[in-house]
Amino acid sequence: MAFRRIALAVLGLGLSLGGCDKESKSAPAASASAPAAEPAPKTAPAQKSYEIVQHLEGCEIHHRGLSIDVGTRSANARRGFEIGPFEDEKDVERDGASYGRMLDSRVAYDFWLDEDIEDLLIELRVHAIMAKRLHVVIDRRRVGTAKLNAGETRIVSFPSLKLPLSAGKHRIELRWSGRPRGVTEPYAEVDWIRIGLPDEINATYAAPTLRDVVTDVVLDGVPKTSLVLRAPSTVRCPVQLAPDSKLQFSLGFWGSGKGAADVRIVADGEEPVTLLERKVTGGGGATWTPVGLDLSKYAGRVVGLELRALSSSRGGRVAFGDPAIVRAQGSEQIVPEASTVVLVIASALDRKRIPPWGPAAGLTSISELAKAGVAFNSFRAPSTVPGSSIASMLTGLPPRAHGLEDPAARLPKQAQLLSEIVKESGGRTAMFTGVPTTFGAFGFDSGWDVYESMSPVKDIAAAEPIVRATSWLEHELGEERAKRRLVVAHVRGAHPPWDLSREEASALPPQEYGGILDARRGAITLAKVRSRRSHSQRRLDEEDWKRLFALEHAALLKQDAALQQLFALLKKKGEWEKTLFVLASDVAPGEGPEPPFDPAAPLAEQHLLVPLIVKFPGPRVSAKETSSDVTAVDVAATTLAALRLDAPANTSGRDLYSAAVGQEPLAGRAIVSTLADHYSTLFGHWRLSGQIGRTPKLCQLDVDPACVADVLETMPVAAQAIWRVTFVSESAALDHRIAPREPASIDPDTGAALTVWGDIY
């Protein structure tokens, strides 16, 4: 793709800019042993509840139609599949309310309809500045025009009109005119937009803004943070419910009079399901009524969870106190405590070629690890850039936040690696890498007691990072042990150059092979094939694929043997049962027909689904597979949890142990993978993929695993839900961005290594 070529061109230019990095960095060993760790509890209140009020920006609010709270992140999620920042609108405050300041003559917002409608009513609250007229357009059809007076804040209402709209996505556009030429002041500011149906309610419309619907309500002396809704109102939140989830809240009426409420589940193509309908009474004797609703029937599905006010006396509101999704059993499993964490990252592994997903075929160490641990069937890389994926494992941040998003970038100096967190606690850390994408030039040498890189240009075995990690651990597990240890080994895995002699390679199938691949120059050859202009020329023939797979397997056998020595050391030192051992890959090589090992491949599942096997401390969880959706930041979160260290506040990883024992996130979790301005989001059985600012494609993978049909327009509930969780995830990552992009400065040795690796050609 064009992005890859540009990135590598920049990378190549960097060859002349950098100085030489040192091959290794060391620090003195710990001088005294630390006291033994105390046993940790088996459960903890991690994600004990999903507080709906805290996630309202990801929800949709209706009151007499849809209400768009302009000037908030909730409204920004409707900006044509953009993430922001936005140049045509700025979020501002006016008189204690959020407004959107209109900086362009045209500003548009998307909205979805669950069903077809015939009539339409549009209202909005506007503070006019320089615009003299407002024109409202829906799907390029004019709704009406209103005159504006500078400095005046008022509700602009348009007469109801016959404007048939089908279920699905639509767009409302605000067009401003009348600003004098040469003037740069804003056109206007907008508080809210109502898109509704004509009704018989005579009361002045009161928009349910985020600030309006959340307040502290005290009934019978008991205060609760509440959703307070005037009837008719609905709060709909997109969720993918856990098997052990239930909805918990207290129901009451705020003010005098009475009302009625219900709770519903909505999904595409199905009638809404009412879980509860109840009347409430306010006044002096009003009390809270506790409610608990089992949601397990809807586990695993992407649905809309609705809290609704059906009726309410004038001036009063239905109150949902402390609404939350909670676990039925009330506790979250956490990873047992570890004193040693070993992270082995084998580059470019194809799951189908290693156990337990594929045959053992002599890979005895990986087979042993699979029997002693848990295989994660849905481990998805956050990027197809290998360094980006590993940066997420070692920082707990997604690519948009840590900043290493392309092959020519490096981790910023502000990035805090796991090594620094462990060292601050008095622990010891080391990293050994034989993969150029994690060399010092890319920022991975920061904060380790020992950091060593081994170039594939040199005559060094591919298994050497594991060998050196074993040697380091043997020293660290001596008489003077630190309380905590972390060692990372990044090995070539299945990636060329393959660690085989000519004689070893010639003995591999197919017999009498005369194709283009050899063990030493395999990556360079494949890079040249990938660079060919014509798709038809970017192909390997059947004989080449057979030799490639044979070369990969033979190279893996040698690295597997080194793993066995590492296992033996941990067992000999009595540390095996106290070790969190992680075997993962950075990105998948791809399944063809184009050559594998693209350093910035498209965001396809063949590049994103990678192997992850975790042996947890202790004997409780072993020989198991799980299909829970997990990603690279979870490796960092689990490492810190096992070492009983606090994760940085800006990280959001998940403890892999809870996934291993079957505890899913209460309201679901979007797994977002990114590359430049492209994204691919998994949320349950749905995948949303596209380019920022353009209409994406939505697939329902449980019925269409090949992702042939685009159902974005026909599944409005799912479409809006998955885009909203994508927007929330991407916005949060950008909010936590630690630094602007830093280009890698490549020294000649690293440049030579990248050439042999096939990333520069």
PDB file of N, CA and C in Angstrom, residues 229-285:
ATOM      1  N   LEU A 229     -35.022  11.712  33.914  1.00  0.00           N
ATOM      2  CA  LEU A 229     -35.592  11.823  32.576  1.00  0.00           C
ATOM      3  C   LEU A 229     -37.024  12.329  32.620  1.00  0.00           C
ATOM      4  N   ARG A 230     -37.286  13.359  31.800  1.00  0.00           N
ATOM      5  CA  ARG A 230     -38.662  13.774  31.544  1.00  0.00           C
ATOM      6  C   ARG A 230     -39.275  12.817  30.521  1.00  0.00           C
ATOM      7  N   ALA A 231     -40.546  12.517  30.695  1.00  0.00           N
ATOM      8  CA  ALA A 231     -41.213  11.650  29.727  1.00  0.00           C
ATOM      9  C   ALA A 231     -41.677  12.461  28.515  1.00  0.00           C
ATOM     10  N   PRO A 232     -41.640  11.880  27.341  1.00  0.00           N
ATOM     11  CA  PRO A 232     -41.047  10.571  27.015  1.00  0.00           C
ATOM     12  C   PRO A 232     -39.555  10.703  26.696  1.00  0.00           C
ATOM     13  N   SER A 233     -38.734   9.913  27.352  1.00  0.00           N
ATOM     14  CA  SER A 233     -37.284   9.977  27.138  1.00  0.00           C
ATOM     15  C   SER A 233     -36.689   8.579  27.149  1.00  0.00           C
ATOM     16  N   THR A 234     -35.572   8.456  26.442  1.00  0.00           N
ATOM     17  CA  THR A 234     -34.850   7.183  26.369  1.00  0.00           C
ATOM     18  C   THR A 234     -33.357   7.453  26.390  1.00  0.00           C
ATOM     19  N   VAL A 235     -32.641   6.689  27.192  1.00  0.00           N
ATOM     20  CA  VAL A 235     -31.182   6.640  27.122  1.00  0.00           C
ATOM     21  C   VAL A 235     -30.819   5.254  26.606  1.00  0.00           C
ATOM     22  N   ARG A 236     -30.166   5.211  25.447  1.00  0.00           N
ATOM     23  CA  ARG A 236     -29.769   3.929  24.848  1.00  0.00           C
ATOM     24  C   ARG A 236     -28.255   3.835  24.812  1.00  0.00           C
ATOM     25  N   CYS A 237     -27.719   2.772  25.416  1.00  0.00           N
ATOM     26  CA  CYS A 237     -26.273   2.573  25.461  1.00  0.00           C
ATOM     27  C   CYS A 237     -25.906   1.290  24.724  1.00  0.00           C
ATOM     28  N   PRO A 238     -24.902   1.342  23.843  1.00  0.00           N
ATOM     29  CA  PRO A 238     -24.474   0.130  23.131  1.00  0.00           C
ATOM     30  C   PRO A 238     -23.649  -0.762  24.043  1.00  0.00           C
ATOM     31  N   VAL A 239     -24.004  -2.031  24.119  1.00  0.00           N
ATOM     32  CA  VAL A 239     -23.298  -2.962  25.001  1.00  0.00           C
ATOM     33  C   VAL A 239     -23.168  -4.321  24.329  1.00  0.00           C
ATOM     34  N   GLN A 240     -22.135  -5.037  24.753  1.00  0.00           N
ATOM     35  CA  GLN A 240     -21.996  -6.455  24.448  1.00  0.00           C
ATOM     36  C   GLN A 240     -21.889  -7.132  25.806  1.00  0.00           C
ATOM     37  N   LEU A 241     -22.960  -7.712  26.266  1.00  0.00           N
ATOM     38  CA  LEU A 241     -23.101  -8.094  27.662  1.00  0.00           C
ATOM     39  C   LEU A 241     -22.322  -9.367  27.999  1.00  0.00           C
ATOM     40  N   ALA A 242     -21.763  -9.387  29.218  1.00  0.00           N
ATOM     41  CA  ALA A 242     -21.053 -10.559  29.716  1.00  0.00           C
ATOM     42  C   ALA A 242     -22.054 -11.624  30.163  1.00  0.00           C
ATOM     43  N   PRO A 243     -21.647 -12.899  30.176  1.00  0.00           N
ATOM     44  CA  PRO A 243     -22.572 -13.969  30.567  1.00  0.00           C
ATOM     45  C   PRO A 243     -23.091 -13.850  31.996  1.00  0.00           C
ATOM     46  N   ASP A 244     -22.315 -13.235  32.875  1.00  0.00           N
ATOM     47  CA  ASP A 244     -22.728 -13.140  34.280  1.00  0.00           C
ATOM     48  C   ASP A 244     -23.159 -11.725  34.651  1.00  0.00           C
ATOM     49  N   SER A 245     -23.677 -10.973  33.690  1.00  0.00           N
ATOM     50  CA  SER A 245     -24.018  -9.570  33.950  1.00  0.00           C
ATOM     51  C   SER A 245     -25.465  -9.405  34.386  1.00  0.00           C
ATOM     52  N   LYS A 246     -25.692  -8.366  35.156  1.00  0.00           N
ATOM     53  CA  LYS A 246     -27.052  -7.958  35.501  1.00  0.00           C
ATOM     54  C   LYS A 246     -27.087  -6.442  35.618  1.00  0.00           C
ATOM     55  N   LEU A 247     -28.257  -5.877  35.385  1.00  0.00           N
ATOM     56  CA  LEU A 247     -28.451  -4.434  35.506  1.00  0.00           C
ATOM     57  C   LEU A 247     -28.971  -4.141  36.899  1.00  0.00           C
ATOM     58  N   GLN A 248     -28.339  -3.180  37.547  1.00  0.00           N
ATOM     59  CA  GLN A 248     -28.700  -2.850  38.925  1.00  0.00           C
ATOM     60  C   GLN A 248     -28.881  -1.346  39.053  1.00  0.00           C
ATOM     61  N   PHE A 249     -29.996  -0.918  39.634  1.00  0.00           N
ATOM     62  CA  PHE A 249     -30.232   0.501  39.884  1.00  0.00           C
ATOM     63  C   PHE A 249     -31.342   0.632  40.914  1.00  0.00           C
ATOM     64  N   SER A 250     -31.545   1.861  41.361  1.00  0.00           N
ATOM     65  CA  SER A 250     -32.673   2.180  42.236  1.00  0.00           C
ATOM     66  C   SER A 250     -33.608   3.094  41.467  1.00  0.00           C
ATOM     67  N   LEU A 251     -34.890   2.808  41.539  1.00  0.00           N
ATOM     68  CA  LEU A 251     -35.877   3.553  40.770  1.00  0.00           C
ATOM     69  C   LEU A 251     -36.674   4.468  41.688  1.00  0.00           C
ATOM     70  N   GLY A 252     -36.852   5.703  41.265  1.00  0.00           N
ATOM     71  CA  GLY A 252     -37.622   6.660  42.057  1.00  0.00           C
ATOM     72  C   GLY A 252     -38.185   7.759  41.178  1.00  0.00           C
ATOM     73  N   PHE A 253     -38.852   8.723  41.833  1.00  0.00           N
ATOM     74  CA  PHE A 253     -39.408   9.867  41.106  1.00  0.00           C
ATOM     75  C   PHE A 253     -38.931  11.134  41.788  1.00  0.00           C
ATOM     76  N   TRP A 254     -38.314  12.015  41.007  1.00  0.00           N
ATOM     77  CA  TRP A 254     -37.734  13.254  41.523  1.00  0.00           C
ATOM     78  C   TRP A 254     -38.748  14.373  41.314  1.00  0.00           C
ATOM     79  N   GLY A 255     -39.294  14.878  42.411  1.00  0.00           N
ATOM     80  CA  GLY A 255     -40.327  15.903  42.337  1.00  0.00           C
ATOM     81  C   GLY A 255     -41.667  15.358  42.786  1.00  0.00           C
ATOM     82  N   SER A 256     -42.688  16.194  42.679  1.00  0.00           N
ATOM     83  CA  SER A 256     -44.035  15.780  43.064  1.00  0.00           C
ATOM     84  C   SER A 256     -44.719  15.090  41.888  1.00  0.00           C
ATOM     85  N   GLY A 257     -45.656  14.218  42.224  1.00  0.00           N
ATOM     86  CA  GLY A 257     -46.418  13.543  41.186  1.00  0.00           C
ATOM     87  C   GLY A 257     -45.994  12.098  41.031  1.00  0.00           C
ATOM     88  N   LYS A 258     -46.141  11.588  39.838  1.00  0.00           N
ATOM     89  CA  LYS A 258     -45.840  10.185  39.589  1.00  0.00           C
ATOM     90  C   LYS A 258     -45.389   9.992  38.146  1.00  0.00           C
ATOM     91  N   GLY A 259     -44.898   8.798  37.873  1.00  0.00           N
ATOM     92  CA  GLY A 259     -44.431   8.490  36.529  1.00  0.00           C
ATOM     93  C   GLY A 259     -44.352   6.999  36.310  1.00  0.00           C
ATOM     94  N   ALA A 260     -43.847   6.624  35.167  1.00  0.00           N
ATOM     95  CA  ALA A 260     -43.667   5.212  34.826  1.00  0.00           C
ATOM     96  C   ALA A 260     -42.374   5.056  34.047  1.00  0.00           C
ATOM     97  N   ALA A 261     -41.723   3.921  34.248  1.00  0.00           N
ATOM     98  CA  ALA A 261     -40.434   3.658  33.608  1.00  0.00           C
ATOM     99  C   ALA A 261     -40.399   2.235  33.086  1.00  0.00           C
ATOM    100  N   ASP A 262     -39.520   2.004  32.136  1.00  0.00           N
ATOM    101  CA  ASP A 262     -39.249   0.629  31.732  1.00  0.00           C
ATOM    102  C   ASP A 262     -37.802   0.497  31.288  1.00  0.00           C
ATOM    103  N   VAL A 263     -37.387  -0.744  31.123  1.00  0.00           N
ATOM    104  CA  VAL A 263     -36.046  -1.083  30.638  1.00  0.00           C
ATOM    105  C   VAL A 263     -36.222  -2.038  29.472  1.00  0.00           C
ATOM    106  N   ARG A 264     -35.509  -1.758  28.360  1.00  0.00           N
ATOM    107  CA  ARG A 264     -35.665  -2.586  27.167  1.00  0.00           C
ATOM    108  C   ARG A 264     -34.306  -2.986  26.586  1.00  0.00           C
ATOM    109  N   ILE A 265     -34.340  -4.052  25.826  1.00  0.00           N
ATOM    110  CA  ILE A 265     -33.228  -4.471  24.977  1.00  0.00           C
ATOM    111  C   ILE A 265     -33.678  -4.338  23.531  1.00  0.00           C
ATOM    112  N   VAL A 266     -32.889  -3.639  22.709  1.00  0.00           N
ATOM    113  CA  VAL A 266     -33.226  -3.493  21.292  1.00  0.00           C
ATOM    114  C   VAL A 266     -32.082  -4.046  20.449  1.00  0.00           C
ATOM    115  N   ALA A 267     -32.457  -4.647  19.340  1.00  0.00           N
ATOM    116  CA  ALA A 267     -31.480  -5.198  18.401  1.00  0.00           C
ATOM    117  C   ALA A 267     -32.068  -5.133  17.004  1.00  0.00           C
ATOM    118  N   ASP A 268     -31.190  -5.131  16.014  1.00  0.00           N
ATOM    119  CA  ASP A 268     -31.640  -5.053  14.624  1.00  0.00           C
ATOM    120  C   ASP A 268     -32.469  -6.274  14.249  1.00  0.00           C
ATOM    121  N   GLY A 269     -33.566  -6.035  13.537  1.00  0.00           N
ATOM    122  CA  GLY A 269     -34.382  -7.119  13.017  1.00  0.00           C
ATOM    123  C   GLY A 269     -35.223  -7.835  14.043  1.00  0.00           C
ATOM    124  N   GLU A 270     -35.312  -7.303  15.261  1.00  0.00           N
ATOM    125  CA  GLU A 270     -36.082  -7.944  16.317  1.00  0.00           C
ATOM    126  C   GLU A 270     -36.970  -6.920  17.006  1.00  0.00           C
ATOM    127  N   GLU A 271     -38.072  -7.408  17.553  1.00  0.00           N
ATOM    128  CA  GLU A 271     -38.921  -6.545  18.349  1.00  0.00           C
ATOM    129  C   GLU A 271     -38.222  -6.227  19.666  1.00  0.00           C
ATOM    130  N   PRO A 272     -38.342  -4.986  20.169  1.00  0.00           N
ATOM    131  CA  PRO A 272     -37.746  -4.673  21.472  1.00  0.00           C
ATOM    132  C   PRO A 272     -38.291  -5.595  22.561  1.00  0.00           C
ATOM    133  N   VAL A 273     -37.438  -5.941  23.500  1.00  0.00           N
ATOM    134  CA  VAL A 273     -37.820  -6.804  24.617  1.00  0.00           C
ATOM    135  C   VAL A 273     -37.862  -5.963  25.888  1.00  0.00           C
ATOM    136  N   THR A 274     -39.018  -5.922  26.544  1.00  0.00           N
ATOM    137  CA  THR A 274     -39.167  -5.170  27.789  1.00  0.00           C
ATOM    138  C   THR A 274     -38.787  -6.065  28.961  1.00  0.00           C
ATOM    139  N   LEU A 275     -37.781  -5.650  29.721  1.00  0.00           N
ATOM    140  CA  LEU A 275     -37.322  -6.416  30.877  1.00  0.00           C
ATOM    141  C   LEU A 275     -38.042  -6.021  32.153  1.00  0.00           C
ATOM    142  N   LEU A 276     -38.529  -4.781  32.197  1.00  0.00           N
ATOM    143  CA  LEU A 276     -39.180  -4.268  33.410  1.00  0.00           C
ATOM    144  C   LEU A 276     -40.058  -3.095  33.029  1.00  0.00           C
ATOM    145  N   GLU A 277     -41.230  -3.007  33.645  1.00  0.00           N
ATOM    146  CA  GLU A 277     -42.071  -1.815  33.542  1.00  0.00           C
ATOM    147  C   GLU A 277     -42.656  -1.560  34.919  1.00  0.00           C
ATOM    148  N   ARG A 278     -42.478  -0.332  35.410  1.00  0.00           N
ATOM    149  CA  ARG A 278     -42.888  -0.069  36.794  1.00  0.00           C
ATOM    150  C   ARG A 278     -43.325   1.379  36.951  1.00  0.00           C
ATOM    151  N   LYS A 279     -44.312   1.585  37.830  1.00  0.00           N
ATOM    152  CA  LYS A 279     -44.775   2.926  38.167  1.00  0.00           C
ATOM    153  C   LYS A 279     -44.040   3.421  39.402  1.00  0.00           C
ATOM    154  N   VAL A 280     -43.844   4.745  39.462  1.00  0.00           N
ATOM    155  CA  VAL A 280     -43.153   5.354  40.600  1.00  0.00           C
ATOM    156  C   VAL A 280     -43.926   6.582  41.057  1.00  0.00           C
ATOM    157  N   THR A 281     -43.768   6.913  42.348  1.00  0.00           N
ATOM    158  CA  THR A 281     -44.472   8.048  42.943  1.00  0.00           C
ATOM    159  C   THR A 281     -43.476   8.939  43.658  1.00  0.00           C
ATOM    160  N   GLY A 282     -43.650  10.270  43.486  1.00  0.00           N
ATOM    161  CA  GLY A 282     -42.768  11.224  44.142  1.00  0.00           C
ATOM    162  C   GLY A 282     -43.425  11.864  45.342  1.00  0.00           C
ATOM    163  N   GLY A 283     -42.969  13.068  45.676  1.00  0.00           N
ATOM    164  CA  GLY A 283     -43.518  13.773  46.826  1.00  0.00           C
ATOM    165  C   GLY A 283     -42.729  13.520  48.090  1.00  0.00           C
ATOM    166  N   GLY A 284     -43.332  13.917  49.214  1.00  0.00           N
ATOM    167  CA  GLY A 284     -42.628  13.856  50.489  1.00  0.00           C
ATOM    168  C   GLY A 284     -42.247  12.465  50.937  1.00  0.00           C
ATOM    169  N   GLY A 285     -43.043  11.462  50.615  1.00  0.00           N
ATOM    170  CA  GLY A 285     -42.738  10.107  51.070  1.00  0.00           C
ATOM    171  C   GLY A 285     -42.026   9.255  50.050  1.00  0.00           C
TER     172      GLY A 285
END
